[in-house]
């Protein structure tokens, strides 16, 4: 090979070597991007920041477990009413979960829907004491955090702050509405017979405001 030929060959070798390096860099960068990619689930209130709390997703995940717990422990309403009448404190310890201002009690009943106001109905239940009022809230607004607190397994310490804790309770209520109340004409329940499994916080043992985990119109 002449000196001129050798001189012309070197630039092509360098050019080829450069392309190899560039290709390798592209592969490494692509792999790094794929490794760091965070997939956002459809409908979740989450963004690309890893670990961000999604109240919506939390509610959807927790409600089935809460419902199962309440249904497995639910006491027939007349039996629970009698126990509360005999000794409210003992009944709360036996059947309920500690809830600060009062125990959270799981209950099951079938009854006739009475008058309603803002989606909350009184229920006439056979064999219940006449001085005990049972109401069920059916939305559109589901108030309180009894579903969040019903099992005793969800606590403030599991969350970053009070806002997350409150949002979790609201999201569980929303998940219940989607699972239990969707398809129920909650504006036209008066006079109908319904079967309910739910939970209430015992503040007044003679006045129950039940949040359902299952509701069937018969």
mmCIF file of C-alpha atoms in Angstrom:
data_model
loop_
_atom_site.group_PDB
_atom_site.id
_atom_site.type_symbol
_atom_site.label_atom_id
_atom_site.label_comp_id
_atom_site.label_asym_id
_atom_site.label_seq_id
_atom_site.Cartn_x
_atom_site.Cartn_y
_atom_site.Cartn_z
ATOM 1 C CA UNK A 1 0.000 0.000 0.000
ATOM 2 C CA UNK A 2 1.364 3.428 -0.878
ATOM 3 C CA UNK A 3 1.685 6.250 1.600
ATOM 4 C CA UNK A 4 -1.195 8.083 -0.049
ATOM 5 C CA UNK A 5 -3.514 5.069 0.235
ATOM 6 C CA UNK A 6 -2.627 4.650 3.916
ATOM 7 C CA UNK A 7 -3.310 8.318 4.583
ATOM 8 C CA UNK A 8 -6.784 8.113 2.998
ATOM 9 C CA UNK A 9 -7.719 4.905 4.905
ATOM 10 C CA UNK A 10 -7.311 6.364 8.409
ATOM 11 C CA UNK A 11 -10.188 8.923 8.269
ATOM 12 C CA UNK A 12 -12.626 6.183 7.198
ATOM 13 C CA UNK A 13 -11.521 4.006 10.155
ATOM 14 C CA UNK A 14 -11.989 6.885 12.563
ATOM 15 C CA UNK A 15 -15.415 7.652 11.080
ATOM 16 C CA UNK A 16 -16.527 4.027 11.462
ATOM 17 C CA UNK A 17 -15.243 3.940 15.035
ATOM 18 C CA UNK A 18 -17.162 7.103 15.814
ATOM 19 C CA UNK A 19 -20.404 5.608 14.527
ATOM 20 C CA UNK A 20 -19.916 2.579 16.777
ATOM 21 C CA UNK A 21 -19.466 4.800 19.842
ATOM 22 C CA UNK A 22 -22.535 6.872 18.943
ATOM 23 C CA UNK A 23 -24.664 3.755 18.539
ATOM 24 C CA UNK A 24 -23.503 2.424 21.900
ATOM 25 C CA UNK A 25 -24.348 5.712 23.615
ATOM 26 C CA UNK A 26 -27.838 5.682 22.092
ATOM 27 C CA UNK A 27 -28.448 2.142 23.377
ATOM 28 C CA UNK A 28 -27.292 3.077 26.887
ATOM 29 C CA UNK A 29 -29.453 6.224 26.976
ATOM 30 C CA UNK A 30 -32.508 4.322 25.713
ATOM 31 C CA UNK A 31 -32.039 1.654 28.368
ATOM 32 C CA UNK A 32 -31.741 4.310 31.070
ATOM 33 C CA UNK A 33 -34.949 6.007 29.913
ATOM 34 C CA UNK A 34 -36.827 2.695 29.907
ATOM 35 C CA UNK A 35 -35.544 1.859 33.390
ATOM 36 C CA UNK A 36 -36.669 5.219 34.786
ATOM 37 C CA UNK A 37 -40.071 5.274 33.084
ATOM 38 C CA UNK A 38 -43.064 5.374 35.486
ATOM 39 C CA UNK A 39 -46.293 3.948 34.074
ATOM 40 C CA UNK A 40 -49.362 5.906 35.174
ATOM 41 C CA UNK A 41 -52.504 3.788 35.536
ATOM 42 C CA UNK A 42 -55.607 5.001 33.732
ATOM 43 C CA UNK A 43 -57.830 7.039 36.035
ATOM 44 C CA UNK A 44 -55.268 7.333 38.819
ATOM 45 C CA UNK A 45 -54.487 10.733 40.281
ATOM 46 C CA UNK A 46 -50.805 10.166 39.849
ATOM 47 C CA UNK A 47 -48.094 11.757 37.775
ATOM 48 C CA UNK A 48 -44.554 10.912 36.801
ATOM 49 C CA UNK A 49 -43.208 11.496 40.295
ATOM 50 C CA UNK A 50 -42.575 8.090 41.802
ATOM 51 C CA UNK A 51 -44.383 7.414 45.073
ATOM 52 C CA UNK A 52 -46.991 10.169 44.861
ATOM 53 C CA UNK A 53 -50.090 9.303 46.899
ATOM 54 C CA UNK A 54 -53.202 8.643 44.820
ATOM 55 C CA UNK A 55 -56.321 8.870 46.988
ATOM 56 C CA UNK A 56 -58.513 7.525 44.189
ATOM 57 C CA UNK A 57 -56.417 4.416 43.712
ATOM 58 C CA UNK A 58 -56.127 3.930 47.471
ATOM 59 C CA UNK A 59 -59.909 4.020 47.873
ATOM 60 C CA UNK A 60 -60.433 1.517 45.077
ATOM 61 C CA UNK A 61 -57.883 -0.845 46.597
ATOM 62 C CA UNK A 62 -59.102 -0.604 50.182
ATOM 63 C CA UNK A 63 -62.893 -0.670 49.846
ATOM 64 C CA UNK A 64 -63.227 -4.388 48.911
ATOM 65 C CA UNK A 65 -61.216 -5.372 51.994
ATOM 66 C CA UNK A 66 -63.247 -3.043 54.208
ATOM 67 C CA UNK A 67 -66.519 -4.419 52.825
ATOM 68 C CA UNK A 68 -65.414 -7.991 53.403
ATOM 69 C CA UNK A 69 -64.434 -7.215 56.995
ATOM 70 C CA UNK A 70 -67.725 -5.461 57.765
ATOM 71 C CA UNK A 71 -69.823 -8.222 56.180
ATOM 72 C CA UNK A 72 -67.982 -10.958 58.076
ATOM 73 C CA UNK A 73 -68.554 -9.240 61.441
ATOM 74 C CA UNK A 74 -72.007 -7.730 60.915
ATOM 75 C CA UNK A 75 -74.539 -8.264 63.713
ATOM 76 C CA UNK A 76 -78.286 -8.476 63.078
ATOM 77 C CA UNK A 77 -79.821 -5.126 63.990
ATOM 78 C CA UNK A 78 -82.314 -6.364 66.649
ATOM 79 C CA UNK A 79 -79.571 -8.338 68.405
ATOM 80 C CA UNK A 80 -77.216 -5.360 68.342
ATOM 81 C CA UNK A 81 -79.938 -3.007 69.573
ATOM 82 C CA UNK A 82 -80.651 -5.291 72.522
ATOM 83 C CA UNK A 83 -76.966 -5.524 73.376
ATOM 84 C CA UNK A 84 -76.612 -1.752 73.267
ATOM 85 C CA UNK A 85 -79.669 -1.362 75.464
ATOM 86 C CA UNK A 86 -78.280 -3.833 78.015
ATOM 87 C CA UNK A 87 -74.781 -2.379 78.173
ATOM 88 C CA UNK A 88 -73.647 -0.013 75.426
ATOM 89 C CA UNK A 89 -70.016 -0.036 76.526
ATOM 90 C CA UNK A 90 -69.793 -3.828 76.624
ATOM 91 C CA UNK A 91 -71.568 -4.120 73.263
ATOM 92 C CA UNK A 92 -69.116 -1.685 71.721
ATOM 93 C CA UNK A 93 -66.183 -3.746 72.937
ATOM 94 C CA UNK A 94 -67.723 -7.046 71.874
ATOM 95 C CA UNK A 95 -68.900 -6.136 68.407
ATOM 96 C CA UNK A 96 -67.088 -2.963 67.427
ATOM 97 C CA UNK A 97 -63.772 -1.360 66.649
ATOM 98 C CA UNK A 98 -62.456 1.533 68.714
ATOM 99 C CA UNK A 99 -63.131 4.829 66.985
ATOM 100 C CA UNK A 100 -62.228 7.685 69.303
ATOM 101 C CA UNK A 101 -65.587 9.321 70.091
ATOM 102 C CA UNK A 102 -67.355 5.974 69.883
ATOM 103 C CA UNK A 103 -66.924 2.413 68.614
ATOM 104 C CA UNK A 104 -67.641 1.564 64.989
ATOM 105 C CA UNK A 105 -70.247 -1.193 64.781
ATOM 106 C CA UNK A 106 -71.004 -3.453 61.796
ATOM 107 C CA UNK A 107 -74.670 -4.234 61.284
ATOM 108 C CA UNK A 108 -77.030 -6.098 58.951
ATOM 109 C CA UNK A 109 -80.773 -5.638 58.508
ATOM 110 C CA UNK A 110 -83.719 -5.793 56.111
ATOM 111 C CA UNK A 111 -86.371 -3.137 56.407
ATOM 112 C CA UNK A 112 -88.806 -0.758 54.771
ATOM 113 C CA UNK A 113 -87.498 2.612 53.655
ATOM 114 C CA UNK A 114 -89.264 5.585 55.185
ATOM 115 C CA UNK A 115 -88.863 9.284 54.627
ATOM 116 C CA UNK A 116 -85.630 10.623 53.234
ATOM 117 C CA UNK A 117 -83.762 13.883 53.270
ATOM 118 C CA UNK A 118 -80.682 14.643 51.173
ATOM 119 C CA UNK A 119 -80.271 10.936 50.430
ATOM 120 C CA UNK A 120 -80.506 9.807 54.069
ATOM 121 C CA UNK A 121 -83.490 7.540 54.834
ATOM 122 C CA UNK A 122 -85.042 6.183 58.000
ATOM 123 C CA UNK A 123 -85.553 2.406 57.957
ATOM 124 C CA UNK A 124 -88.367 0.503 59.649
ATOM 125 C CA UNK A 125 -86.815 -2.788 60.795
ATOM 126 C CA UNK A 126 -88.903 -5.612 62.315
ATOM 127 C CA UNK A 127 -88.250 -6.483 65.968
ATOM 128 C CA UNK A 128 -86.331 -3.266 66.645
ATOM 129 C CA UNK A 129 -87.006 -1.223 69.797
ATOM 130 C CA UNK A 130 -89.423 1.617 69.074
ATOM 131 C CA UNK A 131 -87.055 4.180 70.583
ATOM 132 C CA UNK A 132 -84.168 3.292 68.247
ATOM 133 C CA UNK A 133 -83.873 5.180 64.965
ATOM 134 C CA UNK A 134 -81.913 3.656 62.099
ATOM 135 C CA UNK A 135 -80.962 5.774 59.099
ATOM 136 C CA UNK A 136 -78.964 4.896 55.988
ATOM 137 C CA UNK A 137 -77.077 7.394 53.885
ATOM 138 C CA UNK A 138 -77.219 6.757 50.145
ATOM 139 C CA UNK A 139 -75.693 9.902 48.663
ATOM 140 C CA UNK A 140 -75.038 11.787 46.577
ATOM 141 C CA UNK A 141 -72.899 13.001 49.482
ATOM 142 C CA UNK A 142 -71.534 10.291 51.783
ATOM 143 C CA UNK A 143 -70.470 12.011 54.984
ATOM 144 C CA UNK A 144 -67.958 10.895 57.574
ATOM 145 C CA UNK A 145 -65.069 8.464 57.643
ATOM 146 C CA UNK A 146 -66.685 5.394 59.202
ATOM 147 C CA UNK A 147 -65.718 3.209 56.239
ATOM 148 C CA UNK A 148 -62.081 4.243 56.522
ATOM 149 C CA UNK A 149 -62.131 3.556 60.261
ATOM 150 C CA UNK A 150 -64.368 0.471 60.223
ATOM 151 C CA UNK A 151 -61.631 -2.150 60.439
ATOM 152 C CA UNK A 152 -59.268 -0.375 62.831
ATOM 153 C CA UNK A 153 -56.402 -1.163 60.462
ATOM 154 C CA UNK A 154 -56.098 2.236 58.752
ATOM 155 C CA UNK A 155 -54.467 4.888 60.923
ATOM 156 C CA UNK A 156 -53.137 8.428 60.591
ATOM 157 C CA UNK A 157 -49.552 7.233 60.946
ATOM 158 C CA UNK A 158 -49.756 5.476 57.580
ATOM 159 C CA UNK A 159 -50.094 8.823 55.775
ATOM 160 C CA UNK A 160 -47.858 11.812 55.165
ATOM 161 C CA UNK A 161 -50.257 14.368 56.629
ATOM 162 C CA UNK A 162 -53.846 15.067 57.681
ATOM 163 C CA UNK A 163 -54.863 16.014 54.140
ATOM 164 C CA UNK A 164 -53.875 12.590 52.788
ATOM 165 C CA UNK A 165 -55.679 10.922 55.697
ATOM 166 C CA UNK A 166 -58.882 12.846 54.993
ATOM 167 C CA UNK A 167 -58.602 12.295 51.255
ATOM 168 C CA UNK A 168 -58.259 8.569 51.855
ATOM 169 C CA UNK A 169 -61.553 8.540 53.755
ATOM 170 C CA UNK A 170 -63.330 10.498 51.034
ATOM 171 C CA UNK A 171 -61.899 8.238 48.324
ATOM 172 C CA UNK A 172 -63.103 5.102 50.105
ATOM 173 C CA UNK A 173 -66.583 6.639 50.245
ATOM 174 C CA UNK A 174 -66.411 7.321 46.512
ATOM 175 C CA UNK A 175 -65.303 3.754 45.825
ATOM 176 C CA UNK A 176 -68.275 2.507 47.843
ATOM 177 C CA UNK A 177 -70.665 4.677 45.816
ATOM 178 C CA UNK A 178 -69.279 3.287 42.567
ATOM 179 C CA UNK A 179 -69.444 -0.302 43.787
ATOM 180 C CA UNK A 180 -72.637 -0.339 45.877
ATOM 181 C CA UNK A 181 -74.886 2.576 44.957
ATOM 182 C CA UNK A 182 -74.317 2.890 41.239
ATOM 183 C CA UNK A 183 -77.487 1.755 39.494
ATOM 184 C CA UNK A 184 -79.652 2.263 42.584
ATOM 185 C CA UNK A 185 -82.278 4.993 42.233
ATOM 186 C CA UNK A 186 -81.464 6.564 45.583
ATOM 187 C CA UNK A 187 -84.002 9.333 44.991
ATOM 188 C CA UNK A 188 -86.912 6.881 44.927
ATOM 189 C CA UNK A 189 -86.352 4.440 47.787
ATOM 190 C CA UNK A 190 -89.236 5.420 50.060
ATOM 191 C CA UNK A 191 -91.665 2.526 50.543
ATOM 192 C CA UNK A 192 -89.277 -0.079 49.190
ATOM 193 C CA UNK A 193 -87.694 -2.960 51.081
ATOM 194 C CA UNK A 194 -83.918 -2.955 51.220
ATOM 195 C CA UNK A 195 -81.288 -5.256 52.657
ATOM 196 C CA UNK A 196 -78.272 -3.447 54.060
ATOM 197 C CA UNK A 197 -74.933 -4.377 55.534
ATOM 198 C CA UNK A 198 -73.024 -1.409 56.846
ATOM 199 C CA UNK A 199 -71.297 0.305 59.717
ATOM 200 C CA UNK A 200 -72.086 3.163 62.080
ATOM 201 C CA UNK A 201 -70.300 4.991 64.855
ATOM 202 C CA UNK A 202 -72.028 4.651 68.183
ATOM 203 C CA UNK A 203 -72.368 8.179 69.492
ATOM 204 C CA UNK A 204 -75.981 7.749 70.558
ATOM 205 C CA UNK A 205 -76.957 4.056 70.972
ATOM 206 C CA UNK A 206 -80.548 4.963 70.090
ATOM 207 C CA UNK A 207 -79.713 6.779 66.847
ATOM 208 C CA UNK A 208 -77.721 4.994 64.130
ATOM 209 C CA UNK A 209 -76.468 6.565 60.905
ATOM 210 C CA UNK A 210 -75.381 3.616 58.787
ATOM 211 C CA UNK A 211 -72.999 3.843 55.846
ATOM 212 C CA UNK A 212 -73.548 0.773 53.649
ATOM 213 C CA UNK A 213 -70.983 -1.614 52.210
ATOM 214 C CA UNK A 214 -73.787 -3.611 50.562
ATOM 215 C CA UNK A 215 -77.318 -2.519 49.654
ATOM 216 C CA UNK A 216 -79.935 -4.478 47.737
ATOM 217 C CA UNK A 217 -83.375 -3.257 46.768
ATOM 218 C CA UNK A 218 -85.915 -6.076 46.985
#
